[in-house]
Amino acid sequence: MLVNKEGYIVDIGKNIPAWNAVDIGLFLLNDVIFEIIHLLEKQKPNLTITDCIKHLTLNVEPVWGCDVSGHLWFDIDTPQDVEFVESFLCEALNCQGNGTE
Protein backbone atom coordinates (compact mmCIF):
# COMPACT_ATOMS: atom_id res chain seq x y z
CA MET A 1 0.00 0.00 0.00
CA LEU A 2 1.01 3.62 -0.33
CA VAL A 3 0.83 5.88 2.72
CA ASN A 4 1.47 9.60 2.92
CA LYS A 5 3.88 11.28 5.35
CA GLU A 6 1.14 11.42 8.01
CA GLY A 7 0.63 7.65 7.72
CA TYR A 8 -2.73 7.73 5.95
CA ILE A 9 -3.43 5.24 3.17
CA VAL A 10 -3.31 6.85 -0.27
CA ASP A 11 -3.61 3.65 -2.33
CA ILE A 12 -3.96 -0.03 -1.57
CA GLY A 13 -3.95 -3.23 -3.61
CA LYS A 14 -1.68 -5.89 -5.05
CA ASN A 15 -1.18 -4.10 -8.39
CA ILE A 16 -0.66 -0.48 -7.43
CA PRO A 17 2.18 1.27 -9.30
CA ALA A 18 4.03 2.52 -6.21
CA TRP A 19 4.06 1.43 -2.58
CA ASN A 20 5.95 2.21 0.61
CA ALA A 21 4.19 -0.09 3.09
CA VAL A 22 2.78 -3.61 3.27
CA ASP A 23 -0.90 -4.36 3.87
CA ILE A 24 -0.94 -7.17 6.46
CA GLY A 25 -4.73 -7.51 6.28
CA LEU A 26 -5.57 -6.35 9.79
CA PHE A 27 -8.11 -3.54 9.99
CA LEU A 28 -9.92 -1.75 12.81
CA LEU A 29 -12.95 -0.09 11.22
CA ASN A 30 -16.15 1.63 12.27
CA ASP A 31 -19.67 0.81 11.08
CA VAL A 32 -19.33 2.82 7.86
CA ILE A 33 -17.50 -0.16 6.34
CA PHE A 34 -20.79 -2.09 6.29
CA GLU A 35 -22.44 0.67 4.26
CA ILE A 36 -19.54 0.51 1.81
CA ILE A 37 -19.79 -3.28 1.56
CA HIS A 38 -23.51 -3.08 0.81
CA LEU A 39 -22.91 -0.38 -1.81
CA LEU A 40 -20.02 -2.12 -3.57
CA GLU A 41 -21.23 -5.73 -3.44
CA LYS A 42 -23.97 -4.78 -5.92
CA GLN A 43 -21.34 -3.48 -8.35
CA LYS A 44 -18.61 -6.07 -7.88
CA PRO A 45 -19.42 -9.75 -7.35
CA ASN A 46 -15.94 -10.69 -6.05
CA LEU A 47 -15.62 -7.82 -3.60
CA THR A 48 -12.55 -7.79 -1.34
CA ILE A 49 -11.76 -5.90 1.83
CA THR A 50 -9.06 -4.11 -0.19
CA ASP A 51 -11.76 -2.80 -2.56
CA CYS A 52 -13.69 -1.51 0.43
CA ILE A 53 -10.67 0.16 2.04
CA LYS A 54 -9.76 1.80 -1.27
CA HIS A 55 -13.32 3.15 -1.64
CA LEU A 56 -13.29 4.32 1.98
CA THR A 57 -10.02 6.24 1.57
CA LEU A 58 -10.96 7.79 -1.77
CA ASN A 59 -14.59 8.67 -1.09
CA VAL A 60 -15.50 8.70 2.58
CA GLU A 61 -12.82 9.25 5.20
CA PRO A 62 -9.08 8.87 5.68
CA VAL A 63 -7.74 5.53 6.88
CA TRP A 64 -4.53 5.46 8.90
CA GLY A 65 -1.99 2.69 8.36
CA CYS A 66 -0.21 1.40 11.45
CA ASP A 67 3.50 0.70 10.96
CA VAL A 68 4.30 -2.81 12.24
CA SER A 69 7.96 -2.76 11.25
CA GLY A 70 10.00 -4.86 13.64
CA HIS A 71 7.00 -6.84 14.88
CA LEU A 72 6.33 -10.49 14.09
CA TRP A 73 3.43 -11.22 11.75
CA PHE A 74 2.61 -13.84 9.17
CA ASP A 75 0.78 -13.70 5.86
CA ILE A 76 -1.84 -16.45 6.02
CA ASP A 77 -3.78 -17.14 2.83
CA THR A 78 -4.01 -20.93 2.71
CA PRO A 79 -4.44 -23.93 5.02
CA GLN A 80 -0.76 -24.70 4.37
CA ASP A 81 0.14 -21.24 5.68
CA VAL A 82 -1.80 -21.98 8.88
CA GLU A 83 0.06 -25.26 9.32
CA PHE A 84 3.41 -23.54 8.77
CA VAL A 85 2.67 -20.78 11.28
CA GLU A 86 1.38 -23.24 13.88
CA SER A 87 4.52 -25.33 13.46
CA PHE A 88 6.79 -22.28 13.60
CA LEU A 89 5.14 -20.88 16.72
CA CYS A 90 4.96 -24.27 18.40
CA GLU A 91 8.67 -24.79 17.85
CA ALA A 92 9.49 -21.27 19.03
CA LEU A 93 7.37 -21.70 22.16
CA ASN A 94 8.36 -25.31 22.84
CA CYS A 95 4.78 -26.54 22.42
CA GLN A 96 3.92 -30.18 22.05
CA GLY A 97 1.22 -31.79 19.95
CA ASN A 98 -1.11 -29.38 18.20
CA GLY A 99 0.10 -26.26 19.98
CA THR A 100 -2.63 -26.19 22.61
CA GLU A 101 -0.52 -27.56 25.48
PDB file of C-alpha atoms in Angstrom:
ATOM      1  CA  MET A   1       0.000   0.000   0.000  1.00  0.00           C
ATOM      2  CA  LEU A   2       1.008   3.617  -0.333  1.00  0.00           C
ATOM      3  CA  VAL A   3       0.831   5.879   2.719  1.00  0.00           C
ATOM      4  CA  ASN A   4       1.469   9.601   2.921  1.00  0.00           C
ATOM      5  CA  LYS A   5       3.881  11.276   5.355  1.00  0.00           C
ATOM      6  CA  GLU A   6       1.142  11.420   8.009  1.00  0.00           C
ATOM      7  CA  GLY A   7       0.631   7.652   7.716  1.00  0.00           C
ATOM      8  CA  TYR A   8      -2.734   7.729   5.951  1.00  0.00           C
ATOM      9  CA  ILE A   9      -3.435   5.236   3.174  1.00  0.00           C
ATOM     10  CA  VAL A  10      -3.309   6.851  -0.273  1.00  0.00           C
ATOM     11  CA  ASP A  11      -3.606   3.651  -2.335  1.00  0.00           C
ATOM     12  CA  ILE A  12      -3.964  -0.029  -1.574  1.00  0.00           C
ATOM     13  CA  GLY A  13      -3.952  -3.226  -3.614  1.00  0.00           C
ATOM     14  CA  LYS A  14      -1.680  -5.886  -5.054  1.00  0.00           C
ATOM     15  CA  ASN A  15      -1.184  -4.100  -8.391  1.00  0.00           C
ATOM     16  CA  ILE A  16      -0.658  -0.477  -7.433  1.00  0.00           C
ATOM     17  CA  PRO A  17       2.183   1.265  -9.303  1.00  0.00           C
ATOM     18  CA  ALA A  18       4.027   2.523  -6.206  1.00  0.00           C
ATOM     19  CA  TRP A  19       4.061   1.429  -2.583  1.00  0.00           C
ATOM     20  CA  ASN A  20       5.945   2.209   0.609  1.00  0.00           C
ATOM     21  CA  ALA A  21       4.193  -0.089   3.086  1.00  0.00           C
ATOM     22  CA  VAL A  22       2.779  -3.609   3.269  1.00  0.00           C
ATOM     23  CA  ASP A  23      -0.904  -4.363   3.874  1.00  0.00           C
ATOM     24  CA  ILE A  24      -0.943  -7.170   6.457  1.00  0.00           C
ATOM     25  CA  GLY A  25      -4.728  -7.512   6.277  1.00  0.00           C
ATOM     26  CA  LEU A  26      -5.569  -6.354   9.795  1.00  0.00           C
ATOM     27  CA  PHE A  27      -8.107  -3.542   9.988  1.00  0.00           C
ATOM     28  CA  LEU A  28      -9.925  -1.755  12.805  1.00  0.00           C
ATOM     29  CA  LEU A  29     -12.951  -0.093  11.222  1.00  0.00           C
ATOM     30  CA  ASN A  30     -16.146   1.631  12.273  1.00  0.00           C
ATOM     31  CA  ASP A  31     -19.671   0.812  11.084  1.00  0.00           C
ATOM     32  CA  VAL A  32     -19.331   2.819   7.861  1.00  0.00           C
ATOM     33  CA  ILE A  33     -17.498  -0.161   6.338  1.00  0.00           C
ATOM     34  CA  PHE A  34     -20.785  -2.093   6.293  1.00  0.00           C
ATOM     35  CA  GLU A  35     -22.439   0.669   4.263  1.00  0.00           C
ATOM     36  CA  ILE A  36     -19.542   0.513   1.808  1.00  0.00           C
ATOM     37  CA  ILE A  37     -19.787  -3.280   1.562  1.00  0.00           C
ATOM     38  CA  HIS A  38     -23.513  -3.085   0.806  1.00  0.00           C
ATOM     39  CA  LEU A  39     -22.912  -0.385  -1.806  1.00  0.00           C
ATOM     40  CA  LEU A  40     -20.020  -2.116  -3.569  1.00  0.00           C
ATOM     41  CA  GLU A  41     -21.231  -5.729  -3.444  1.00  0.00           C
ATOM     42  CA  LYS A  42     -23.970  -4.785  -5.921  1.00  0.00           C
ATOM     43  CA  GLN A  43     -21.344  -3.480  -8.352  1.00  0.00           C
ATOM     44  CA  LYS A  44     -18.610  -6.065  -7.882  1.00  0.00           C
ATOM     45  CA  PRO A  45     -19.419  -9.750  -7.350  1.00  0.00           C
ATOM     46  CA  ASN A  46     -15.945 -10.695  -6.047  1.00  0.00           C
ATOM     47  CA  LEU A  47     -15.618  -7.820  -3.604  1.00  0.00           C
ATOM     48  CA  THR A  48     -12.551  -7.791  -1.345  1.00  0.00           C
ATOM     49  CA  ILE A  49     -11.759  -5.899   1.830  1.00  0.00           C
ATOM     50  CA  THR A  50      -9.064  -4.111  -0.185  1.00  0.00           C
ATOM     51  CA  ASP A  51     -11.759  -2.800  -2.562  1.00  0.00           C
ATOM     52  CA  CYS A  52     -13.688  -1.510   0.433  1.00  0.00           C
ATOM     53  CA  ILE A  53     -10.665   0.156   2.040  1.00  0.00           C
ATOM     54  CA  LYS A  54      -9.763   1.800  -1.271  1.00  0.00           C
ATOM     55  CA  HIS A  55     -13.318   3.152  -1.640  1.00  0.00           C
ATOM     56  CA  LEU A  56     -13.290   4.324   1.978  1.00  0.00           C
ATOM     57  CA  THR A  57     -10.018   6.237   1.573  1.00  0.00           C
ATOM     58  CA  LEU A  58     -10.958   7.793  -1.770  1.00  0.00           C
ATOM     59  CA  ASN A  59     -14.586   8.670  -1.092  1.00  0.00           C
ATOM     60  CA  VAL A  60     -15.504   8.697   2.578  1.00  0.00           C
ATOM     61  CA  GLU A  61     -12.819   9.251   5.201  1.00  0.00           C
ATOM     62  CA  PRO A  62      -9.083   8.865   5.678  1.00  0.00           C
ATOM     63  CA  VAL A  63      -7.736   5.527   6.883  1.00  0.00           C
ATOM     64  CA  TRP A  64      -4.528   5.462   8.895  1.00  0.00           C
ATOM     65  CA  GLY A  65      -1.990   2.691   8.356  1.00  0.00           C
ATOM     66  CA  CYS A  66      -0.209   1.397  11.452  1.00  0.00           C
ATOM     67  CA  ASP A  67       3.497   0.699  10.961  1.00  0.00           C
ATOM     68  CA  VAL A  68       4.299  -2.808  12.236  1.00  0.00           C
ATOM     69  CA  SER A  69       7.963  -2.762  11.246  1.00  0.00           C
ATOM     70  CA  GLY A  70      10.001  -4.858  13.637  1.00  0.00           C
ATOM     71  CA  HIS A  71       6.995  -6.842  14.877  1.00  0.00           C
ATOM     72  CA  LEU A  72       6.332 -10.493  14.087  1.00  0.00           C
ATOM     73  CA  TRP A  73       3.427 -11.217  11.749  1.00  0.00           C
ATOM     74  CA  PHE A  74       2.609 -13.845   9.169  1.00  0.00           C
ATOM     75  CA  ASP A  75       0.781 -13.696   5.856  1.00  0.00           C
ATOM     76  CA  ILE A  76      -1.842 -16.455   6.023  1.00  0.00           C
ATOM     77  CA  ASP A  77      -3.777 -17.143   2.832  1.00  0.00           C
ATOM     78  CA  THR A  78      -4.008 -20.934   2.705  1.00  0.00           C
ATOM     79  CA  PRO A  79      -4.435 -23.934   5.022  1.00  0.00           C
ATOM     80  CA  GLN A  80      -0.761 -24.697   4.372  1.00  0.00           C
ATOM     81  CA  ASP A  81       0.142 -21.235   5.682  1.00  0.00           C
ATOM     82  CA  VAL A  82      -1.797 -21.977   8.883  1.00  0.00           C
ATOM     83  CA  GLU A  83       0.063 -25.261   9.320  1.00  0.00           C
ATOM     84  CA  PHE A  84       3.408 -23.541   8.770  1.00  0.00           C
ATOM     85  CA  VAL A  85       2.670 -20.778  11.283  1.00  0.00           C
ATOM     86  CA  GLU A  86       1.378 -23.244  13.884  1.00  0.00           C
ATOM     87  CA  SER A  87       4.520 -25.326  13.457  1.00  0.00           C
ATOM     88  CA  PHE A  88       6.789 -22.277  13.602  1.00  0.00           C
ATOM     89  CA  LEU A  89       5.142 -20.877  16.721  1.00  0.00           C
ATOM     90  CA  CYS A  90       4.957 -24.267  18.397  1.00  0.00           C
ATOM     91  CA  GLU A  91       8.671 -24.793  17.850  1.00  0.00           C
ATOM     92  CA  ALA A  92       9.492 -21.271  19.025  1.00  0.00           C
ATOM     93  CA  LEU A  93       7.367 -21.695  22.162  1.00  0.00           C
ATOM     94  CA  ASN A  94       8.360 -25.311  22.843  1.00  0.00           C
ATOM     95  CA  CYS A  95       4.785 -26.541  22.420  1.00  0.00           C
ATOM     96  CA  GLN A  96       3.925 -30.176  22.052  1.00  0.00           C
ATOM     97  CA  GLY A  97       1.217 -31.787  19.949  1.00  0.00           C
ATOM     98  CA  ASN A  98      -1.109 -29.376  18.202  1.00  0.00           C
ATOM     99  CA  GLY A  99       0.100 -26.263  19.979  1.00  0.00           C
ATOM    100  CA  THR A 100      -2.635 -26.185  22.615  1.00  0.00           C
ATOM    101  CA  GLU A 101      -0.517 -27.558  25.477  1.00  0.00           C
TER     102      GLU A 101
END
